[in-house]
Coordinates of C-alpha atoms in Angstrom, one line a residue:
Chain A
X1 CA -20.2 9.9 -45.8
X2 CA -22.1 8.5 -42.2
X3 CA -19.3 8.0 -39.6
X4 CA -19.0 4.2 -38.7
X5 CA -20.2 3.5 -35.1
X6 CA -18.0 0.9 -33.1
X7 CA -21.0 -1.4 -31.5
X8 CA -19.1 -1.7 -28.7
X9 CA -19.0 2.4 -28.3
X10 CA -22.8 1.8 -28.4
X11 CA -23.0 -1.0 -25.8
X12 CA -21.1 1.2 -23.3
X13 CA -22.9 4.6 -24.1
X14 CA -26.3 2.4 -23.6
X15 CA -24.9 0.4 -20.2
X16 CA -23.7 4.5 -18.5
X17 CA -26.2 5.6 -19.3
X18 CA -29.1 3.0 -17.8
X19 CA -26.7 3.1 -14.5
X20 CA -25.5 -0.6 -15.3
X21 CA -22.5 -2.4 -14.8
X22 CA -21.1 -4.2 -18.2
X23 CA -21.4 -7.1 -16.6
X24 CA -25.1 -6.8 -16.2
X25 CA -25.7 -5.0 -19.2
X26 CA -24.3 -7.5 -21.4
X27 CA -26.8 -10.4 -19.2
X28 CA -30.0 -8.5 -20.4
X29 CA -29.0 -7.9 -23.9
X30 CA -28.2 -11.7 -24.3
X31 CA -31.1 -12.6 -22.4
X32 CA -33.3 -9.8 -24.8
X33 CA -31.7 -11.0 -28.5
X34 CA -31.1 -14.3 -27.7
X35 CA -35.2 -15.1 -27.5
X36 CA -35.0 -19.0 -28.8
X37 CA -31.6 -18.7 -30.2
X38 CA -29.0 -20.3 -28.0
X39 CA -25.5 -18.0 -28.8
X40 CA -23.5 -20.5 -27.3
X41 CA -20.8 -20.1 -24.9
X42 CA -17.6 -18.9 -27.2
X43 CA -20.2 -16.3 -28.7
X44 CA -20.7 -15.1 -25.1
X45 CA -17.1 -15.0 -24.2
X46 CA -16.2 -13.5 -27.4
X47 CA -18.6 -10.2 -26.4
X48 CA -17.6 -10.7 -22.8
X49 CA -13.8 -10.3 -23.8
X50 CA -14.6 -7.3 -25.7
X51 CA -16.3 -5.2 -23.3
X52 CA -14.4 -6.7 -20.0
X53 CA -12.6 -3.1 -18.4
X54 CA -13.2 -1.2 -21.2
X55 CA -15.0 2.5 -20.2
X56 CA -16.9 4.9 -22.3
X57 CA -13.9 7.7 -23.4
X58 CA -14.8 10.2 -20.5
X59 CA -14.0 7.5 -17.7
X60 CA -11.2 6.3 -19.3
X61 CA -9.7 9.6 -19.4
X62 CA -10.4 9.9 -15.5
X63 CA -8.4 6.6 -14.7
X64 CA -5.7 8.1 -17.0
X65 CA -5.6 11.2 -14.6
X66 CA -5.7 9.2 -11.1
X67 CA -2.6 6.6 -12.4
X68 CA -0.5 9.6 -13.0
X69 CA -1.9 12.0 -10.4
X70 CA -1.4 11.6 -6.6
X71 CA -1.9 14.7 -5.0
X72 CA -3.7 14.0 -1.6
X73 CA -3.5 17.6 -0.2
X74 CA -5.6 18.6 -2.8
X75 CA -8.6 16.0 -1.7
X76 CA -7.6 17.0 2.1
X77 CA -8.2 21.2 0.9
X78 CA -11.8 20.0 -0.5
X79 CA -12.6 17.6 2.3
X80 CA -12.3 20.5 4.8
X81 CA -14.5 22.5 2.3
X82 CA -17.4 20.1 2.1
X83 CA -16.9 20.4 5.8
X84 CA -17.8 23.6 6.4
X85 CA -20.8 23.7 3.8
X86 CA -22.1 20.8 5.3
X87 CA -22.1 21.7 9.1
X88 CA -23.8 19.3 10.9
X89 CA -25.0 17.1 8.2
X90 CA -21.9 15.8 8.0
X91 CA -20.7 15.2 11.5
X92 CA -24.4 13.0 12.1
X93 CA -24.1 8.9 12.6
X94 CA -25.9 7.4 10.0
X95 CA -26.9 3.6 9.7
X96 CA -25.6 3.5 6.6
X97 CA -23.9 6.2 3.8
X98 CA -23.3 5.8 0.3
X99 CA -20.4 7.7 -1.2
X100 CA -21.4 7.9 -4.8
X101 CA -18.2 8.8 -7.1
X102 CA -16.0 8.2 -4.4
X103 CA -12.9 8.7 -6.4
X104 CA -9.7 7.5 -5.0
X105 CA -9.6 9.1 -1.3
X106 CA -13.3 8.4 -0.6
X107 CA -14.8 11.0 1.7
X108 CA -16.8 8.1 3.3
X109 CA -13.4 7.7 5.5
X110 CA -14.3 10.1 7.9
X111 CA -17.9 9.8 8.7
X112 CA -19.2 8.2 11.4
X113 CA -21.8 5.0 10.3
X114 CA -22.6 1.1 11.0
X115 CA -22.1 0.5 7.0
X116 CA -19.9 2.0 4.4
X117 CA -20.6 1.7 0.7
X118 CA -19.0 2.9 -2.2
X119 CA -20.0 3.5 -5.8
X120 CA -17.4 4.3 -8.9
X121 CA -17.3 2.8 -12.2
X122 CA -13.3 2.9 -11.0
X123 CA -13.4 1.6 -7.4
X124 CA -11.8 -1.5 -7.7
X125 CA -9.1 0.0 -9.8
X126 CA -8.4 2.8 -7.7
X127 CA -8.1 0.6 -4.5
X128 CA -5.2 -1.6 -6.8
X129 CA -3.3 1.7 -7.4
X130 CA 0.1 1.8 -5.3
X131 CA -0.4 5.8 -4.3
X132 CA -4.3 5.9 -3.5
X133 CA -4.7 2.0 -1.8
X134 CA -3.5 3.4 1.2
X135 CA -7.0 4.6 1.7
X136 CA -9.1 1.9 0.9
X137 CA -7.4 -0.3 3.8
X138 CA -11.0 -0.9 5.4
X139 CA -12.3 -4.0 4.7
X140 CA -15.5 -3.4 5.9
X141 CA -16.5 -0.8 2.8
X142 CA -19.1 -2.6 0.3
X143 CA -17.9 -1.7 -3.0
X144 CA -20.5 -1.2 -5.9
X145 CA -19.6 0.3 -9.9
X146 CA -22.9 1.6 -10.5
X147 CA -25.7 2.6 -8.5
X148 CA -28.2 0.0 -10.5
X149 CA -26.3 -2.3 -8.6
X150 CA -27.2 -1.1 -4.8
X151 CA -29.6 -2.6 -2.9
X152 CA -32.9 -1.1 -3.3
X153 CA -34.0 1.3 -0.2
X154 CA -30.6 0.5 1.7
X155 CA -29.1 4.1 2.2
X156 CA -29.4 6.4 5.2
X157 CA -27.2 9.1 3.6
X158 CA -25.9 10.0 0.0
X159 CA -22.8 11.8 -0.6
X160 CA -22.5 13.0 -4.0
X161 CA -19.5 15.3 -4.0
X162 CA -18.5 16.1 -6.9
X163 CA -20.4 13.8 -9.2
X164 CA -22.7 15.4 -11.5
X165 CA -20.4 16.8 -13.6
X166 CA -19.1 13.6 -14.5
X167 CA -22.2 12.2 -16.0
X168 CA -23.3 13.1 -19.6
X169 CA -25.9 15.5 -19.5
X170 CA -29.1 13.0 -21.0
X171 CA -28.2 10.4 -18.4
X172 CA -28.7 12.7 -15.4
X173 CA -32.7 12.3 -14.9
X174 CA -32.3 8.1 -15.1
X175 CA -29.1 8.6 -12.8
X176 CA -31.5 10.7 -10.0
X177 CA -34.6 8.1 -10.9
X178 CA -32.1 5.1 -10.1
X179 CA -30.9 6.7 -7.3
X180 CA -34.4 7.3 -5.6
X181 CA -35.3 4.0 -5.3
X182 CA -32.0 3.1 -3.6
X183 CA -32.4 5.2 -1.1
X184 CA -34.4 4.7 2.7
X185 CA -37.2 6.8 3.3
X186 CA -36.0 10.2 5.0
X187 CA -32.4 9.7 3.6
X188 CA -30.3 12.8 3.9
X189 CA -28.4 13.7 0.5
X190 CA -25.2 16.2 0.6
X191 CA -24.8 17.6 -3.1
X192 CA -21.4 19.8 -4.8
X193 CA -20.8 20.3 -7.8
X194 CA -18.8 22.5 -10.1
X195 CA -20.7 25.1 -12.4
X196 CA -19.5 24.2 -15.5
X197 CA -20.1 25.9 -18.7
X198 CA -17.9 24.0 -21.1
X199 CA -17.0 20.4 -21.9
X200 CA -14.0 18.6 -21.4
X201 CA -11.8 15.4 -21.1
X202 CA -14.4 13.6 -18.3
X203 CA -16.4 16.4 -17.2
X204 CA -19.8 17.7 -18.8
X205 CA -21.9 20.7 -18.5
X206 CA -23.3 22.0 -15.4
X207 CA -26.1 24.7 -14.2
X208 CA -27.6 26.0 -11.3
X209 CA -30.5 26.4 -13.2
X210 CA -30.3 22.2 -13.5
X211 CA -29.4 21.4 -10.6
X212 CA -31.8 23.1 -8.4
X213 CA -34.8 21.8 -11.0
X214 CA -33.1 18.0 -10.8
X215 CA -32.8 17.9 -7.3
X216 CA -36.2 19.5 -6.2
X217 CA -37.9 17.2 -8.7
X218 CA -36.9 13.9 -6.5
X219 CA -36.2 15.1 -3.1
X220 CA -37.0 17.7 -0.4
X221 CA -34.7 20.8 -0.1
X222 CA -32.8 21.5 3.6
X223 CA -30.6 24.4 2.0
X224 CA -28.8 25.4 -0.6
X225 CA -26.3 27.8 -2.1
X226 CA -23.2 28.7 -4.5
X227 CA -19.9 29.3 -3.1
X228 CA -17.2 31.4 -5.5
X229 CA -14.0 29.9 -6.8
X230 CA -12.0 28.0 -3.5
X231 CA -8.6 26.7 -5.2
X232 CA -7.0 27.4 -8.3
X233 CA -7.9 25.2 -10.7
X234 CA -11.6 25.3 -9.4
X235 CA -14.4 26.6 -11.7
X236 CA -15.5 30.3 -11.0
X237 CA -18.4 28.9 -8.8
X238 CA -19.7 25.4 -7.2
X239 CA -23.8 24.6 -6.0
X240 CA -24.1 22.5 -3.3
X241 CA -27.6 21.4 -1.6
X242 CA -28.1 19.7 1.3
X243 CA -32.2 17.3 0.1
X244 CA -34.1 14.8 1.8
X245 CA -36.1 11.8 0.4
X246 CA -39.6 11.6 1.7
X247 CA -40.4 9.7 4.6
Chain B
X1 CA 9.2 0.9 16.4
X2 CA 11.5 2.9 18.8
X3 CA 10.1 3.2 22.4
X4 CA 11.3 5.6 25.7
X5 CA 8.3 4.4 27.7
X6 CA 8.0 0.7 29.5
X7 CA 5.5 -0.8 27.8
X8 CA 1.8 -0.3 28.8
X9 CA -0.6 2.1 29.7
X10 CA -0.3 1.8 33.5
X11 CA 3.3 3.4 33.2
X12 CA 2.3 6.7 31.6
X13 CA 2.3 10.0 33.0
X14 CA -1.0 11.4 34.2
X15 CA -1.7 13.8 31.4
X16 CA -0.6 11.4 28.9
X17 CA -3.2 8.1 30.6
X18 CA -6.1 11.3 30.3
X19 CA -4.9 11.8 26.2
X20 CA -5.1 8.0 25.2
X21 CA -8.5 7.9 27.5
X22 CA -9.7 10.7 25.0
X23 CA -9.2 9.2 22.2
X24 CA -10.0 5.6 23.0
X25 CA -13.8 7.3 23.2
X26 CA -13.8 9.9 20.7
X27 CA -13.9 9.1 16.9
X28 CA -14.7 12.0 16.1
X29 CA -12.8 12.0 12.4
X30 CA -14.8 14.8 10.8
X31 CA -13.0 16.5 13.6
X32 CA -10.0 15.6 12.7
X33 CA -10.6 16.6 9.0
X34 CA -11.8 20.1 9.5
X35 CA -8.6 20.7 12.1
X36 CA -6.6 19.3 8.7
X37 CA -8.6 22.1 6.2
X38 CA -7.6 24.7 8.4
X39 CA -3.6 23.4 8.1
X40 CA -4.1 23.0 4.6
X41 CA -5.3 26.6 3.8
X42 CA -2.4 28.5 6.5
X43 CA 0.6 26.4 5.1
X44 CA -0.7 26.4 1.7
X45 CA 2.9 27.0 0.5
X46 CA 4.7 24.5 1.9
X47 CA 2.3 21.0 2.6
X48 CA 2.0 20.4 -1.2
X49 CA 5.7 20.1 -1.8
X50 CA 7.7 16.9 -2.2
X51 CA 10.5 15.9 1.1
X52 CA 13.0 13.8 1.5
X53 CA 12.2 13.0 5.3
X54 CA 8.8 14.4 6.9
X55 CA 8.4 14.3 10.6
X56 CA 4.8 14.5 12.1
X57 CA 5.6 15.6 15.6
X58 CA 2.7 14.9 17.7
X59 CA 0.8 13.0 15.2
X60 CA -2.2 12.0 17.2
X61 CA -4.5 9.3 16.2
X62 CA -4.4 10.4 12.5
X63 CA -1.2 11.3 11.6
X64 CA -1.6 14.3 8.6
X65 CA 1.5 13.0 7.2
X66 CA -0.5 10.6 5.5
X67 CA -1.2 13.0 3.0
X68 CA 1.7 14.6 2.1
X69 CA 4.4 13.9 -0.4
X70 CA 8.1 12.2 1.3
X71 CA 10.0 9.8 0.0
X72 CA 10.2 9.0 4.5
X73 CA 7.3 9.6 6.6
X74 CA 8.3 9.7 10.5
X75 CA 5.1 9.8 13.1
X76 CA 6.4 10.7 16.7
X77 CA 4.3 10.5 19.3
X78 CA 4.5 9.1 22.8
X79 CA 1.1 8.0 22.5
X80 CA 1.9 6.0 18.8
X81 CA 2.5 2.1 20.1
X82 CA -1.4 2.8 21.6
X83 CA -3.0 4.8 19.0
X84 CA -1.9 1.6 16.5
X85 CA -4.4 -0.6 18.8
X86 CA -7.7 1.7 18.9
X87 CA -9.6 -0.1 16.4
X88 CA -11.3 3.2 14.7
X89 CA -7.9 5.0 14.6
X90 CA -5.8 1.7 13.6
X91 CA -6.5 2.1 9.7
X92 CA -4.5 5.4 9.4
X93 CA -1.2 3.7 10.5
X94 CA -1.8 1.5 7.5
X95 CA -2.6 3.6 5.2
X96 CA 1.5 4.1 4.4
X97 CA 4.6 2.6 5.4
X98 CA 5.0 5.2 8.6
X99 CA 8.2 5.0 10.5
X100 CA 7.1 5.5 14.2
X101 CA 8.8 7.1 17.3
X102 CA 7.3 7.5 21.0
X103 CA 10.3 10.2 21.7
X104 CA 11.6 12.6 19.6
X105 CA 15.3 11.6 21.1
X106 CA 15.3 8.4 19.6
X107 CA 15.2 10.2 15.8
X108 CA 18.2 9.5 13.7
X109 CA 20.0 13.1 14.6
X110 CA 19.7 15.6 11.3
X111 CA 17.1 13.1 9.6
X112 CA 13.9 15.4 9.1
X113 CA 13.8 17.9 5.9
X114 CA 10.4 19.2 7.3
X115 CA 8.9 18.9 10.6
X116 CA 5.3 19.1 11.5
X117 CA 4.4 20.4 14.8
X118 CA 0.7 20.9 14.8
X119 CA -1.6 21.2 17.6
X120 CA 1.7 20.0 19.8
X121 CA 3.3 22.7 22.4
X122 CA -0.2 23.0 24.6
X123 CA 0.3 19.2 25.1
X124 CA 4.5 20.1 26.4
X125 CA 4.5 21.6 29.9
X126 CA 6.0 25.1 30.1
X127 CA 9.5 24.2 31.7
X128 CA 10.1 21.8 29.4
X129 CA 9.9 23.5 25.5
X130 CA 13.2 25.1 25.2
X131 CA 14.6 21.8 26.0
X132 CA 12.6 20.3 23.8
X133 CA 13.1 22.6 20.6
X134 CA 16.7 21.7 21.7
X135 CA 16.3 18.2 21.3
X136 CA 14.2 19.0 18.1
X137 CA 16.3 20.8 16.1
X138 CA 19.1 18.4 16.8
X139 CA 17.2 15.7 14.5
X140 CA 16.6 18.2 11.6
X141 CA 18.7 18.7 8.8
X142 CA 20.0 22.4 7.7
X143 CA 17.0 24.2 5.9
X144 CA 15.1 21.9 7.3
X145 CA 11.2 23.9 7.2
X146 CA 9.2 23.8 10.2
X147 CA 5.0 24.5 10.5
X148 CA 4.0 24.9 14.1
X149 CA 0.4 25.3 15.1
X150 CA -0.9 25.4 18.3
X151 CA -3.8 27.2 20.4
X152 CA -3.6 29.3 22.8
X153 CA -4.7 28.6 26.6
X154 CA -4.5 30.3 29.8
X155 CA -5.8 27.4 31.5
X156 CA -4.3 23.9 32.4
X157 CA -6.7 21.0 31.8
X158 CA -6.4 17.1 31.8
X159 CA -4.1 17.3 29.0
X160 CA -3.4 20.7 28.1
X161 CA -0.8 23.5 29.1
X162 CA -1.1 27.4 29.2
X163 CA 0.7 28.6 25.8
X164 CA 0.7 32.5 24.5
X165 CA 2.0 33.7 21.4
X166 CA 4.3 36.0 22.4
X167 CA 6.0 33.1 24.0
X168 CA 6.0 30.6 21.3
X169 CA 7.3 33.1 18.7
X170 CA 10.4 33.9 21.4
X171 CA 10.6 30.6 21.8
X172 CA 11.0 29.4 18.7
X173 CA 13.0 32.3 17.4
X174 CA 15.4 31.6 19.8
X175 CA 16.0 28.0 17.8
X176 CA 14.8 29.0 14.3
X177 CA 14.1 31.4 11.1
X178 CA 11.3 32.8 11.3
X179 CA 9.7 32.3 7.2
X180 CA 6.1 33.8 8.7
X181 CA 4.0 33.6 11.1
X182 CA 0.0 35.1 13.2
X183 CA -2.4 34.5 15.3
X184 CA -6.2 33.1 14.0
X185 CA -9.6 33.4 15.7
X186 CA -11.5 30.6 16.6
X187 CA -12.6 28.2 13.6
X188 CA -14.6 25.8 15.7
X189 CA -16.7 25.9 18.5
X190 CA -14.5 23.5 20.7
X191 CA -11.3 25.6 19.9
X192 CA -9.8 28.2 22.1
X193 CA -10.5 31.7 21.1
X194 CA -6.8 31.8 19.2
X195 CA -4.1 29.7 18.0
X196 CA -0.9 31.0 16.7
X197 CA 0.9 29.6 13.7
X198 CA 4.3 30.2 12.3
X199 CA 6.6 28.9 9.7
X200 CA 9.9 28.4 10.5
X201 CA 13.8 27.2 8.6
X202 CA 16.4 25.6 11.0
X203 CA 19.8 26.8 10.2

């Protein structure tokens, strides 16, 4: 007997996966169906109010971990990481950076630029959080959930530390096509992520094998490398890749 | 806020005036984070655990208390009622509800459960470290666990001391356990060639 689908299951899968907020998602699909049929404004509200802060299961499962979890040496450990395999990438004044999957401490805190932005399907709900609003006290950070949303060509420099193995493995290639156009010509790109072999909770699969392909298929490559297993409860190894966009 | 020093900057000592003209121009915070990796990985044992009271002696413009666990976090630093006003530092005094000192005499006597004394003694004169530790350990409570880092100079500079490590493991032996302790090579280019690190238990 076929498993029932839950349409609203579908509608999120759909919005992830096209890099769309709900919000925005749920605008084009009226605008698509409606066609000549008006829907009316309770029929609106009615699929508004069912998909309003509701996340596919793997985010969901990452806000469950970040209300309960408030361990801020640990993001302090893997900040002074990135540090060291970034060098002088990291140091550099940018006009603008986007930190894409900030998380709750976002690394865009310590780097030196005229314009701060911030992408996370979670943002706004981390910076609510009693133990993590502490570090979203600047009111000058643009906040964003998805990248769809960014303004097109706007970004000097992308951080995407630990990122990629948080989005499902057949939304990658739209999530880097997205991305490219968002991005100002020459725009410098810092990549980490965790070599993953398994699935679980909110992370997905990872390889160097598809990493290095993904990210030499949209942008230019400054360096890369793998570094071994840094803390305990990291993977056995991590890729990280410093790119370029073409000028 | 608890203050030794009349206020403004015209009324600090030299040393001190050169310090808060440092940072005033440098916003350097990458700096700042890659100084806080290296803490992180040599007091691995100890900055992950839960306090009662955690003092950050020295704080500087980012005090790395933020990011520990204490029901109390205590920022001492005569520098703190300035560091507050430096708009690209300002935001890490908000990031928690920070109790802040400009002298370590005005702490509540046996109030800290762990002390942080990173990147501090270079910034003391010489003559005046025993009497400090004095003073210190006066405001810690028995079993109280103390992480000191500091590098090591033979020269004097604007802000700076001479410090060795021989002498800072007398000196704080003479006041405190010794838990563990060593000397590291340089980590970055703008560090002296060692620092010395030790972790200490008053009482």
């Amino acid at each position: 007997m076929a498993t029932a689908v839950e349409p609203k299951e579908i509608f999120l899968e759909y919005a992830h996966r096209l890099c769309w907020s709900q919000e925005y998602f749920l605008e084009m699909l009226l605008e698509f169906v409606g066609g000549d049929h008006d829907f009316g404004d309770d029929a609106k509200a009615f699929l508004a109010s069912r998909v309003k802060d509701t996340f596919p299961e793997h985010i969901a499962a990452e806000l469950a971990l970040w209300k309960e979890n408030s361990d801020k040496i640990g993001f302090l450990i893997r900040y002074g990481i990135y540090c060291e395999l970034f060098g002088g990438f990291i140091g550099q004044h940018y006009k603008s950076v986007c930190d894409i999957g900030c998380g709750p401490m976002p690394f865009i805190n310590w780097m030196s630029t005229d314009e701060k932005i911030v992408v996370d399907p979670l943002a706004r709900l981390y910076s609510e959080m009693n133990h993590w609003a502490g570090f979203w006290l600047s009111d000058d950070v643009y906040m964003y959930e998805y990248i769809y949303d960014l303004p097109a060509l706007g970004i000097h420099c992308a951080l995407m530390f630990n990122l990629i193995d948080h989005i499902p493995l057949g939304a990658r290639e739209a999530y880097f096509k997205t991305l490219y156009d968002k991005l100002a010509p020459g725009c410098i790109i810092m990549i980490f992520t965790h070599l993953r072999a398994a699935r679980d909770s909110f992370h997905f699969p990872v390889s160097h094998a598809e990493m290095d392909a993904l990210a030499n298929r949209w942008f230019k490559k400054k360096g890369d490398g793998v570094v071994g297993q840094k803390m305990g409860y990291w993977p056995q190894e991590s890729w990280w890749g410093v790119y370029q966009k073409g000028k | 806020m608890v203050s030794s020093f009349p206020a403004g900057k015209e009324n600090l000592p030299k040393h001190l005036a050169h310090e808060l003209t440092f940072w005033n121009n440098n916003s350097d915070m990458i700096g700042n984070l890659r100084r806080y990796g290296v803490y992180c990985n040599l007091f691995a044992n100890y900055v992950g655990k839960h306090y009662r009271v955690i003092g950050d002696i020295g704080s500087g413009p980012s005090p790395f208390v933020n990011w520990m666990r204490a029901e109390t976090m205590v920022a001492v630093d005569p520098l703190v009622n300035f560091y507050h006003e430096i708009p690209h530092w300002s935001r890490f005094w908000r990031m928690n509800d920070i109790e802040a000192y400009d002298d370590v005499r005005n702490l509540p006597d046996a109030y800290l459960d762990c002390a942080l004394l990173l990147n501090l003694f270079d910034h003391i004169e010489p003559g005046y470290r025993d009497e400090y530790f004095e003073i210190l350990c006066q405001k810690l409570f028995p079993g109280c666990i103390v992480l000191v880092f500091t590098h090591i100079r033979v020269k004097i500079d604007q802000f700076h001391f001479p410090t060795e490590a021989d002498g800072m493991q007398a000196l704080a032996g003479k006041w405190l356990n010794r838990i563990d302790s060593g000397v590291i090579g340089q980590k970055f280019r703008h560090w002296s060639k060692e620092s010395w690190w030790g972790v200490y238990q008053h009482g």
